[in-house]
CSV table of C-alpha atoms in Angstrom, one decimal:
chain,number,residue,atom,x,y,z
X,1,UNK,CA,-12.6,5.7,-9.4
X,2,UNK,CA,-12.9,2.3,-7.8
X,3,UNK,CA,-9.7,0.1,-8.0
X,4,UNK,CA,-9.3,-3.5,-7.0
X,5,UNK,CA,-12.9,-4.5,-7.7
X,6,UNK,CA,-13.8,-7.5,-9.7
X,7,UNK,CA,-15.6,-6.7,-12.9
X,8,UNK,CA,-19.2,-7.7,-13.0
X,9,UNK,CA,-19.7,-7.3,-16.7
X,10,UNK,CA,-19.8,-11.0,-17.7
X,11,UNK,CA,-22.1,-12.0,-14.8
X,12,UNK,CA,-24.6,-9.3,-15.5
X,13,UNK,CA,-24.7,-10.1,-19.2
X,14,UNK,CA,-25.1,-13.8,-18.6
X,15,UNK,CA,-28.0,-13.1,-16.3
X,16,UNK,CA,-29.7,-11.0,-19.0
X,17,UNK,CA,-29.2,-13.7,-21.6
X,18,UNK,CA,-30.7,-16.3,-19.2
X,19,UNK,CA,-33.7,-14.1,-18.5
X,20,UNK,CA,-34.3,-13.4,-22.2
X,21,UNK,CA,-34.1,-17.1,-23.0
X,22,UNK,CA,-36.8,-17.8,-20.5
X,23,UNK,CA,-39.1,-15.3,-22.2
X,24,UNK,CA,-38.2,-12.3,-20.0
X,25,UNK,CA,-37.7,-11.5,-16.4
X,26,UNK,CA,-35.9,-9.2,-13.9
X,27,UNK,CA,-32.1,-9.0,-13.3
X,28,UNK,CA,-31.5,-7.4,-10.0
X,29,UNK,CA,-28.3,-5.7,-8.9
X,30,UNK,CA,-28.3,-5.6,-5.0
X,31,UNK,CA,-26.8,-3.0,-2.8
X,32,UNK,CA,-23.1,-2.4,-3.2
X,33,UNK,CA,-20.8,-1.2,-6.0
X,34,UNK,CA,-20.7,-3.2,-9.3
X,35,UNK,CA,-18.0,-2.3,-11.8
X,36,UNK,CA,-18.8,-3.0,-15.4
X,37,UNK,CA,-18.1,-2.4,-19.0
X,38,UNK,CA,-20.9,-2.7,-21.6
X,39,UNK,CA,-24.1,-4.3,-20.6
X,40,UNK,CA,-26.3,-5.6,-23.4
X,41,UNK,CA,-30.0,-5.4,-22.6
X,42,UNK,CA,-32.3,-7.8,-24.4
X,43,UNK,CA,-36.1,-8.0,-25.1
X,44,UNK,CA,-38.3,-8.7,-22.2
X,45,UNK,CA,-35.7,-8.0,-19.5
X,46,UNK,CA,-35.8,-5.4,-16.7
X,47,UNK,CA,-32.5,-4.4,-15.1
X,48,UNK,CA,-33.2,-3.3,-11.6
X,49,UNK,CA,-30.7,-1.4,-9.4
X,50,UNK,CA,-31.8,-1.8,-5.8
X,51,UNK,CA,-31.5,0.8,-3.1
X,52,UNK,CA,-27.8,1.2,-2.3
X,53,UNK,CA,-26.7,-0.2,-5.6
X,54,UNK,CA,-24.1,1.7,-7.6
X,55,UNK,CA,-23.4,0.5,-11.1
X,56,UNK,CA,-20.0,2.1,-11.9
X,57,UNK,CA,-18.7,2.5,-15.5
X,58,UNK,CA,-15.2,0.9,-15.6
X,59,UNK,CA,-12.2,2.8,-17.0
X,60,UNK,CA,-10.3,1.0,-19.8
X,61,UNK,CA,-7.1,2.5,-18.6
X,62,UNK,CA,-7.5,1.1,-15.1
X,63,UNK,CA,-9.6,-2.0,-15.2
X,64,UNK,CA,-8.2,-4.1,-18.0
X,65,UNK,CA,-11.1,-4.2,-20.4
X,66,UNK,CA,-13.0,-2.2,-23.1
X,67,UNK,CA,-16.5,-1.1,-23.9
X,68,UNK,CA,-18.2,-2.7,-26.9
X,69,UNK,CA,-16.8,-1.1,-30.0
X,70,UNK,CA,-18.9,1.6,-31.7
X,71,UNK,CA,-20.7,-0.2,-34.5
X,72,UNK,CA,-20.2,0.8,-38.1
X,73,UNK,CA,-22.7,3.4,-39.3
X,74,UNK,CA,-22.7,4.4,-43.0
X,75,UNK,CA,-25.0,7.3,-42.0
X,76,UNK,CA,-22.5,9.1,-39.7
X,77,UNK,CA,-21.7,12.1,-41.9
X,78,UNK,CA,-24.4,14.4,-40.7
X,79,UNK,CA,-24.3,14.3,-36.9
X,80,UNK,CA,-21.5,14.0,-34.4
X,81,UNK,CA,-19.8,10.8,-33.3
X,82,UNK,CA,-21.9,10.4,-30.1
X,83,UNK,CA,-25.2,10.5,-32.0
X,84,UNK,CA,-24.1,8.0,-34.6
X,85,UNK,CA,-23.2,5.0,-32.3
X,86,UNK,CA,-24.9,3.2,-29.4
X,87,UNK,CA,-23.0,0.1,-28.4
X,88,UNK,CA,-20.0,2.1,-26.9
X,89,UNK,CA,-22.1,2.6,-23.8
X,90,UNK,CA,-22.4,1.3,-20.3
X,91,UNK,CA,-25.9,-0.1,-21.0
X,92,UNK,CA,-27.3,-0.4,-24.5
X,93,UNK,CA,-30.1,-2.1,-26.4
X,94,UNK,CA,-30.6,-2.5,-30.2
X,95,UNK,CA,-33.9,-3.5,-31.8
X,96,UNK,CA,-35.2,-4.8,-28.5
X,97,UNK,CA,-38.8,-4.7,-27.1
X,98,UNK,CA,-40.4,-4.5,-23.7
X,99,UNK,CA,-37.3,-3.5,-21.7
X,100,UNK,CA,-36.8,-1.5,-18.5
X,101,UNK,CA,-34.0,0.0,-16.5
X,102,UNK,CA,-35.2,0.9,-13.0
X,103,UNK,CA,-34.0,2.2,-9.7
X,104,UNK,CA,-33.8,3.3,-7.0
X,105,UNK,CA,-30.1,2.7,-7.4
X,106,UNK,CA,-27.4,4.8,-9.1
X,107,UNK,CA,-25.3,4.8,-12.2
X,108,UNK,CA,-21.9,6.3,-11.7
X,109,UNK,CA,-20.3,7.0,-15.1
X,110,UNK,CA,-16.8,7.5,-13.7
X,111,UNK,CA,-15.1,5.6,-16.6
X,112,UNK,CA,-17.1,7.3,-19.4
X,113,UNK,CA,-15.7,10.0,-21.6
X,114,UNK,CA,-17.7,13.1,-22.2
X,115,UNK,CA,-16.2,14.0,-25.6
X,116,UNK,CA,-16.0,12.5,-29.1
X,117,UNK,CA,-14.9,13.1,-32.7
X,118,UNK,CA,-17.1,15.7,-34.4
X,119,UNK,CA,-18.7,17.0,-31.2
X,120,UNK,CA,-19.2,20.8,-30.9
X,121,UNK,CA,-16.9,20.9,-27.9
X,122,UNK,CA,-14.1,19.3,-29.9
X,123,UNK,CA,-14.6,21.7,-32.8
X,124,UNK,CA,-14.2,24.6,-30.4
X,125,UNK,CA,-11.2,23.0,-28.8
X,126,UNK,CA,-9.6,22.8,-32.3
X,127,UNK,CA,-9.5,18.9,-32.2
X,128,UNK,CA,-12.1,17.7,-34.7
X,129,UNK,CA,-14.4,19.2,-37.3
X,130,UNK,CA,-18.1,19.6,-36.5
X,131,UNK,CA,-19.0,16.7,-38.8
X,132,UNK,CA,-17.1,14.4,-41.1
X,133,UNK,CA,-19.1,15.5,-44.1
X,134,UNK,CA,-17.1,16.7,-47.1
X,135,UNK,CA,-13.6,16.0,-45.6
X,136,UNK,CA,-10.8,15.1,-47.9
X,137,UNK,CA,-9.3,11.6,-47.8
X,138,UNK,CA,-6.1,13.1,-46.4
X,139,UNK,CA,-8.0,14.7,-43.5
X,140,UNK,CA,-10.0,11.5,-42.8
X,141,UNK,CA,-6.7,9.5,-42.8
X,142,UNK,CA,-5.3,12.0,-40.2
X,143,UNK,CA,-8.3,11.7,-38.0
X,144,UNK,CA,-8.9,8.0,-38.2
X,145,UNK,CA,-6.5,7.0,-35.4
X,146,UNK,CA,-8.3,9.4,-33.1
X,147,UNK,CA,-11.7,8.2,-34.2
X,148,UNK,CA,-10.7,4.5,-33.6
X,149,UNK,CA,-9.3,5.4,-30.2
X,150,UNK,CA,-12.6,7.1,-29.3
X,151,UNK,CA,-14.6,4.1,-30.6
X,152,UNK,CA,-13.1,1.8,-27.9
X,153,UNK,CA,-14.3,4.2,-25.1
X,154,UNK,CA,-17.7,4.3,-23.5
X,155,UNK,CA,-19.3,7.7,-23.9
X,156,UNK,CA,-22.9,7.1,-22.9
X,157,UNK,CA,-24.5,5.8,-19.7
X,158,UNK,CA,-27.6,4.4,-21.5
X,159,UNK,CA,-28.2,4.1,-25.3
X,160,UNK,CA,-31.3,2.7,-27.0
X,161,UNK,CA,-31.6,2.2,-30.7
X,162,UNK,CA,-34.9,1.2,-32.4
X,163,UNK,CA,-36.4,-0.1,-29.2
X,164,UNK,CA,-40.1,-0.5,-28.7
X,165,UNK,CA,-41.8,-0.1,-25.3
X,166,UNK,CA,-39.0,0.9,-23.0
X,167,UNK,CA,-39.0,2.4,-19.6
X,168,UNK,CA,-36.2,4.1,-17.6
X,169,UNK,CA,-37.5,5.0,-14.2
X,170,UNK,CA,-36.4,5.9,-10.7
X,171,UNK,CA,-32.6,6.0,-11.4
X,172,UNK,CA,-30.0,8.4,-10.4
X,173,UNK,CA,-27.3,9.0,-13.0
X,174,UNK,CA,-24.1,10.8,-12.0
X,175,UNK,CA,-21.5,12.0,-14.7
X,176,UNK,CA,-23.2,10.2,-17.6
X,177,UNK,CA,-20.6,10.8,-20.3
X,178,UNK,CA,-21.5,12.4,-23.6
X,179,UNK,CA,-25.2,11.5,-23.0
X,180,UNK,CA,-26.8,10.2,-19.8
X,181,UNK,CA,-29.5,8.7,-22.0
X,182,UNK,CA,-29.5,8.6,-25.8
X,183,UNK,CA,-32.7,7.1,-27.4
X,184,UNK,CA,-32.8,7.0,-31.2
X,185,UNK,CA,-35.6,5.7,-33.4
X,186,UNK,CA,-37.6,4.4,-30.3
X,187,UNK,CA,-41.3,4.1,-29.9
X,188,UNK,CA,-43.4,4.1,-26.7
X,189,UNK,CA,-40.6,5.4,-24.4
X,190,UNK,CA,-41.1,6.5,-20.8
X,191,UNK,CA,-38.5,8.4,-18.8
X,192,UNK,CA,-39.9,8.9,-15.3
X,193,UNK,CA,-38.5,10.2,-12.0
X,194,UNK,CA,-34.9,10.3,-13.1
X,195,UNK,CA,-32.3,12.3,-11.2
X,196,UNK,CA,-29.4,13.3,-13.5
X,197,UNK,CA,-26.3,15.3,-12.5
X,198,UNK,CA,-23.9,15.1,-15.4
X,199,UNK,CA,-21.0,16.6,-17.2
X,200,UNK,CA,-22.7,16.9,-20.7
X,201,UNK,CA,-26.1,16.1,-22.1
X,202,UNK,CA,-28.9,14.7,-20.0
X,203,UNK,CA,-31.7,13.1,-22.0
X,204,UNK,CA,-31.4,13.1,-25.8
X,205,UNK,CA,-34.4,11.9,-27.7
X,206,UNK,CA,-33.7,11.5,-31.4
X,207,UNK,CA,-36.1,10.4,-34.1
X,208,UNK,CA,-38.5,8.9,-31.5
X,209,UNK,CA,-42.3,8.9,-31.3
X,210,UNK,CA,-44.8,8.5,-28.4
X,211,UNK,CA,-42.5,9.6,-25.6
X,212,UNK,CA,-43.3,10.7,-22.0
X,213,UNK,CA,-40.6,12.5,-19.9
X,214,UNK,CA,-42.1,13.1,-16.5
X,215,UNK,CA,-40.9,14.0,-13.0
X,216,UNK,CA,-37.2,14.2,-13.9
X,217,UNK,CA,-34.6,16.5,-12.3
X,218,UNK,CA,-31.5,17.2,-14.4
X,219,UNK,CA,-28.4,19.3,-13.7
X,220,UNK,CA,-26.3,19.9,-16.8
X,221,UNK,CA,-24.2,23.1,-16.7
X,222,UNK,CA,-22.1,22.1,-19.7
X,223,UNK,CA,-24.9,21.1,-22.2
X,224,UNK,CA,-28.6,20.6,-22.6
X,225,UNK,CA,-30.7,18.9,-20.0
X,226,UNK,CA,-33.6,17.6,-22.0
X,227,UNK,CA,-33.2,17.8,-25.8
X,228,UNK,CA,-35.2,16.5,-28.7
X,229,UNK,CA,-33.5,15.9,-32.0
X,230,UNK,CA,-34.3,14.4,-35.4
X,231,UNK,CA,-30.9,13.5,-36.9
X,232,UNK,CA,-30.0,11.2,-39.9
X,233,UNK,CA,-28.2,8.7,-37.6
X,234,UNK,CA,-30.5,5.9,-38.8
X,235,UNK,CA,-30.1,6.8,-42.5
X,236,UNK,CA,-33.6,8.1,-43.0
X,237,UNK,CA,-35.7,11.2,-42.3
X,238,UNK,CA,-37.7,10.4,-39.1
X,239,UNK,CA,-39.6,13.1,-37.2
X,240,UNK,CA,-39.6,13.2,-33.4
X,241,UNK,CA,-43.3,13.4,-32.7
X,242,UNK,CA,-45.9,13.0,-30.0
X,243,UNK,CA,-43.7,13.9,-27.0
X,244,UNK,CA,-44.8,15.1,-23.6
X,245,UNK,CA,-42.3,16.7,-21.2
X,246,UNK,CA,-43.9,17.5,-17.9
X,247,UNK,CA,-43.2,18.2,-14.2
X,248,UNK,CA,-39.4,18.4,-14.8
X,249,UNK,CA,-36.7,20.6,-13.4
X,250,UNK,CA,-33.6,21.6,-15.3
X,251,UNK,CA,-30.6,23.5,-14.0
X,252,UNK,CA,-27.0,24.6,-14.5
X,253,UNK,CA,-25.3,24.4,-11.1
X,254,UNK,CA,-21.8,23.2,-10.7
X,255,UNK,CA,-21.4,19.5,-11.7
X,256,UNK,CA,-22.4,17.2,-8.9
X,257,UNK,CA,-23.8,19.9,-6.6
X,258,UNK,CA,-27.4,19.1,-7.3
X,259,UNK,CA,-26.8,15.6,-5.9
X,260,UNK,CA,-24.9,16.8,-2.9
X,261,UNK,CA,-27.3,19.6,-2.2
X,262,UNK,CA,-24.8,22.4,-2.2
X,263,UNK,CA,-26.0,23.9,-5.6
X,264,UNK,CA,-22.6,25.4,-6.4
X,265,UNK,CA,-22.4,28.5,-8.6
X,266,UNK,CA,-18.6,28.6,-9.3
X,267,UNK,CA,-18.9,27.7,-13.0
X,268,UNK,CA,-20.1,30.6,-15.1
X,269,UNK,CA,-19.3,29.6,-18.7
X,270,UNK,CA,-20.1,26.4,-20.6
X,271,UNK,CA,-17.5,24.9,-23.0
X,272,UNK,CA,-19.2,26.7,-25.9
X,273,UNK,CA,-18.2,29.9,-24.2
X,274,UNK,CA,-21.8,31.0,-23.5
X,275,UNK,CA,-23.1,30.9,-19.9
X,276,UNK,CA,-24.2,27.6,-18.3
X,277,UNK,CA,-26.7,25.6,-20.2
X,278,UNK,CA,-29.1,23.2,-18.4
X,279,UNK,CA,-32.2,23.9,-20.5
X,280,UNK,CA,-35.0,22.2,-22.5
X,281,UNK,CA,-34.4,22.4,-26.3
X,282,UNK,CA,-35.6,21.1,-29.6
X,283,UNK,CA,-32.7,20.9,-32.1
X,284,UNK,CA,-30.1,21.4,-33.4
X,285,UNK,CA,-30.0,18.1,-35.3
X,286,UNK,CA,-33.3,18.6,-37.1
X,287,UNK,CA,-33.4,16.8,-40.4
X,288,UNK,CA,-36.6,15.0,-39.6
X,289,UNK,CA,-38.4,17.8,-37.8
X,290,UNK,CA,-40.6,17.8,-34.8
X,291,UNK,CA,-44.4,17.4,-34.5
X,292,UNK,CA,-47.0,17.5,-31.7
X,293,UNK,CA,-44.7,18.4,-28.8
X,294,UNK,CA,-46.0,19.4,-25.3
X,295,UNK,CA,-43.8,21.0,-22.6
X,296,UNK,CA,-45.7,21.8,-19.4
X,297,UNK,CA,-45.3,22.5,-15.7
X,298,UNK,CA,-41.5,22.6,-15.8
X,299,UNK,CA,-39.0,24.7,-14.0
X,300,UNK,CA,-35.7,26.1,-15.3
X,301,UNK,CA,-33.2,27.2,-12.7
X,302,UNK,CA,-29.8,28.9,-13.4
X,303,UNK,CA,-30.1,27.8,-17.1
X,304,UNK,CA,-30.6,29.0,-20.6
X,305,UNK,CA,-34.2,29.5,-21.6
X,306,UNK,CA,-36.6,27.4,-23.7
X,307,UNK,CA,-35.1,26.9,-27.3
X,308,UNK,CA,-37.0,25.7,-30.3
X,309,UNK,CA,-34.7,25.3,-33.3
X,310,UNK,CA,-34.8,23.8,-36.7
X,311,UNK,CA,-31.9,24.3,-39.1
X,312,UNK,CA,-31.3,21.1,-41.1
X,313,UNK,CA,-34.4,20.9,-43.3
X,314,UNK,CA,-37.0,19.6,-40.9
X,315,UNK,CA,-40.4,21.1,-40.1
X,316,UNK,CA,-41.0,22.0,-36.4
X,317,UNK,CA,-44.8,22.3,-35.9
X,318,UNK,CA,-47.6,22.0,-33.3
X,319,UNK,CA,-45.6,22.8,-30.2
X,320,UNK,CA,-47.3,23.9,-26.9
X,321,UNK,CA,-45.2,25.1,-24.0
X,322,UNK,CA,-47.2,26.2,-20.9
X,323,UNK,CA,-46.9,26.8,-17.2
X,324,UNK,CA,-43.2,27.2,-17.2
X,325,UNK,CA,-41.1,29.0,-14.5
X,326,UNK,CA,-37.6,30.2,-15.3
X,327,UNK,CA,-35.3,31.8,-12.7
X,328,UNK,CA,-31.8,33.2,-13.2
X,329,UNK,CA,-31.9,32.8,-17.0
X,330,UNK,CA,-28.4,32.8,-18.5
X,331,UNK,CA,-29.3,33.7,-22.1
X,332,UNK,CA,-32.6,34.5,-23.9
X,333,UNK,CA,-35.7,33.2,-22.0
X,334,UNK,CA,-37.4,32.2,-25.2
X,335,UNK,CA,-35.5,31.4,-28.5
X,336,UNK,CA,-37.3,30.3,-31.7
X,337,UNK,CA,-35.0,29.9,-34.6
X,338,UNK,CA,-35.3,28.8,-38.3
X,339,UNK,CA,-31.8,28.5,-39.8
X,340,UNK,CA,-30.3,27.4,-43.1
X,341,UNK,CA,-27.4,25.2,-41.9
X,342,UNK,CA,-28.9,22.3,-44.0
X,343,UNK,CA,-26.4,19.8,-42.6
X,344,UNK,CA,-27.5,16.8,-44.7
X,345,UNK,CA,-27.3,15.2,-48.1
X,346,UNK,CA,-27.4,17.3,-51.3
X,347,UNK,CA,-30.9,18.7,-51.7
X,348,UNK,CA,-31.7,19.1,-48.0
X,349,UNK,CA,-34.5,21.8,-48.0
X,350,UNK,CA,-34.8,24.9,-45.9
X,351,UNK,CA,-36.3,24.3,-42.5
X,352,UNK,CA,-39.7,25.6,-41.5
X,353,UNK,CA,-41.5,26.3,-38.2
X,354,UNK,CA,-45.2,26.8,-37.6
X,355,UNK,CA,-48.0,26.6,-35.0
X,356,UNK,CA,-46.2,27.4,-31.8
X,357,UNK,CA,-48.1,28.3,-28.6
X,358,UNK,CA,-46.2,29.6,-25.5
X,359,UNK,CA,-48.4,30.6,-22.6
X,360,UNK,CA,-48.4,31.1,-18.8
X,361,UNK,CA,-44.7,31.5,-18.6
X,362,UNK,CA,-42.8,33.5,-16.0
X,363,UNK,CA,-39.1,34.3,-16.3
X,364,UNK,CA,-37.2,36.3,-13.7
X,365,UNK,CA,-33.6,37.5,-13.2
X,366,UNK,CA,-32.8,37.3,-16.9
X,367,UNK,CA,-29.4,38.2,-18.3
X,368,UNK,CA,-29.8,41.6,-19.9
X,369,UNK,CA,-27.9,40.8,-23.1
X,370,UNK,CA,-30.5,38.8,-25.0
X,371,UNK,CA,-34.2,39.5,-25.5
X,372,UNK,CA,-36.8,36.8,-26.1
X,373,UNK,CA,-36.1,36.1,-29.7
X,374,UNK,CA,-38.2,34.8,-32.6
X,375,UNK,CA,-36.0,34.7,-35.7
X,376,UNK,CA,-37.0,33.2,-38.9
X,377,UNK,CA,-35.5,33.7,-42.4
X,378,UNK,CA,-36.8,35.9,-45.2
X,379,UNK,CA,-37.4,32.7,-47.3
X,380,UNK,CA,-38.8,30.8,-44.4
X,381,UNK,CA,-40.6,33.0,-41.9
X,382,UNK,CA,-41.8,31.4,-38.6
X,383,UNK,CA,-45.6,31.0,-38.9
X,384,UNK,CA,-48.5,31.3,-36.4
X,385,UNK,CA,-46.9,32.0,-33.0
X,386,UNK,CA,-48.9,32.9,-30.0
X,387,UNK,CA,-47.4,34.4,-26.8
X,388,UNK,CA,-50.0,34.5,-24.0
X,389,UNK,CA,-49.8,35.5,-20.4
X,390,UNK,CA,-46.0,35.8,-20.3
X,391,UNK,CA,-44.0,37.9,-17.7
X,392,UNK,CA,-40.3,38.5,-18.5
X,393,UNK,CA,-38.2,40.3,-15.8
X,394,UNK,CA,-34.7,41.3,-17.0
X,395,UNK,CA,-31.8,42.5,-15.0
X,396,UNK,CA,-31.6,45.6,-17.3
X,397,UNK,CA,-28.6,47.9,-17.7
X,398,UNK,CA,-28.3,47.5,-21.5
X,399,UNK,CA,-26.4,50.5,-23.0
X,400,UNK,CA,-27.9,52.7,-25.7
X,401,UNK,CA,-25.4,51.6,-28.3
X,402,UNK,CA,-26.9,48.1,-28.3
X,403,UNK,CA,-30.1,49.6,-29.6
X,404,UNK,CA,-28.2,50.7,-32.8
X,405,UNK,CA,-27.1,47.2,-33.6
X,406,UNK,CA,-28.5,45.6,-36.8
X,407,UNK,CA,-27.4,41.9,-36.8
X,408,UNK,CA,-27.7,40.0,-40.1
X,409,UNK,CA,-29.8,36.9,-40.5
X,410,UNK,CA,-26.8,34.5,-40.2
X,411,UNK,CA,-28.6,31.5,-41.7
X,412,UNK,CA,-25.5,29.2,-41.5
X,413,UNK,CA,-24.6,30.0,-37.9
X,414,UNK,CA,-24.9,27.6,-35.0
X,415,UNK,CA,-28.3,28.5,-33.4
X,416,UNK,CA,-27.8,30.2,-30.0
X,417,UNK,CA,-29.2,33.5,-28.8
X,418,UNK,CA,-25.6,34.8,-28.7
X,419,UNK,CA,-25.3,34.2,-32.5
X,420,UNK,CA,-26.7,37.7,-33.0
X,421,UNK,CA,-24.7,39.4,-30.3
X,422,UNK,CA,-26.6,41.6,-27.7
X,423,UNK,CA,-30.2,42.2,-28.8
X,424,UNK,CA,-31.2,45.7,-30.1
X,425,UNK,CA,-34.1,45.6,-27.6
X,426,UNK,CA,-34.5,44.4,-24.1
X,427,UNK,CA,-37.8,42.6,-24.1
X,428,UNK,CA,-39.0,40.9,-27.3
X,429,UNK,CA,-37.4,40.8,-30.7
X,430,UNK,CA,-39.2,39.2,-33.7
X,431,UNK,CA,-38.0,39.1,-37.3
X,432,UNK,CA,-39.3,37.2,-40.3
X,433,UNK,CA,-42.6,36.0,-38.8
X,434,UNK,CA,-45.9,35.5,-40.4
X,435,UNK,CA,-48.7,35.5,-37.9
X,436,UNK,CA,-47.7,36.6,-34.4
X,437,UNK,CA,-50.3,37.0,-31.6
X,438,UNK,CA,-49.1,38.7,-28.4
X,439,UNK,CA,-51.6,38.6,-25.4
X,440,UNK,CA,-50.7,40.0,-22.0
X,441,UNK,CA,-46.9,40.1,-22.4
X,442,UNK,CA,-45.4,42.0,-19.4
X,443,UNK,CA,-41.7,43.1,-19.7
X,444,UNK,CA,-39.9,44.5,-16.7
X,445,UNK,CA,-36.3,45.4,-15.9
X,446,UNK,CA,-34.7,45.6,-12.4
X,447,UNK,CA,-32.3,48.3,-13.6
X,448,UNK,CA,-33.1,50.9,-16.3
X,449,UNK,CA,-32.3,49.7,-19.8
X,450,UNK,CA,-31.6,52.2,-22.7
X,451,UNK,CA,-32.9,50.0,-25.4
X,452,UNK,CA,-36.6,49.9,-26.6
X,453,UNK,CA,-38.8,47.1,-25.2
X,454,UNK,CA,-39.8,45.5,-28.5
X,455,UNK,CA,-38.8,45.3,-32.1
X,456,UNK,CA,-40.7,43.7,-35.0
X,457,UNK,CA,-38.9,43.3,-38.3
X,458,UNK,CA,-40.6,41.9,-41.3
X,459,UNK,CA,-43.5,40.6,-39.2
X,460,UNK,CA,-46.8,40.1,-41.0
X,461,UNK,CA,-50.2,39.7,-39.4
X,462,UNK,CA,-49.2,41.0,-36.0
């Protein structure tokens, strides 16, 4: 944490206002450390961090200032605090067009918080409920001082709300708070060549369309690296659609050790008490659903596997994931889940998933506990799944008693492979599926495993 530095907040914001008033332009931060609270990016402006530049998030407790307050949001009942607000960030833009934040400099989120009211972490720590929905007036009154205190803190490195034509490119982000990047309701968004080593989520893309994520490296042992969502944070059902994620690497090494090149392996467990995270995921916030998503030529290292989840009423459809390499997989290598959480207004329907193609995938050194899992519900089976040219190599060693397990459907549970406990098979487990095509699936174990290789439950048109 840098002490004794003069805050650059006012100077940076004044330069952005000036550039915007002239019809657009570039605001350049030169080499050196620049300490700041909230920076408000306006239409037509590029914020450039030059080589050797470090933009450091100030700490309200040390630097005599505050971040912009979290704006009121009447639609904050159905997702956690971090997803529902944008202005309490180091850099934010709201209803802007044609903006960019570019490197090769670095953002250091030293003064950002990584938690917030309603987050899943806080729920497990016994501090806050998962969402504020349905709480009594008495409970809300009890929580309000804590919520207000959090509202004055910065908890995101970059937040974009309803922005058109945005580009974030060539930056390094270290300890990015609750989200290194949160983009909500954006169109024509490019995230290119980012290096992120952070203490919670990496890139969160929520209710956006026409998005390219390419050439990014993200280390996020405590949460998801690249995650698509479709929450109700904007007060309407908006699908996340037409997204390409390509040529990216995600990992779960100790925080900061991807950047320093030591790739530490001390941390074994994430705050949710499962093993380290660092994956690519769709969900859990999934009210609006997902459509036309491509994930290709990506590498997962010491992380959970690929997860496609819809549990809050949205339809997840037309997803292709291809040419993926996964090593040292800390839960299931593949996890497809339709759930019935239905976190949303009264009348939120049951989710659905269909038209999923997973091909040319190799996963090695997989934790023995959890098989590749495709888990729909009796009233909403997953439809039309193709698994093609897939090699799964598990550590093995699963005991015979795991084969006798008969987990329930658990429609309301938070979706993770561990929700079912150890799988009754060691390779592929599919239940409540209509239309499953398996071509050239190879399952191996390093050590013998007493469980069967595959189990199909209520699978039609296999």
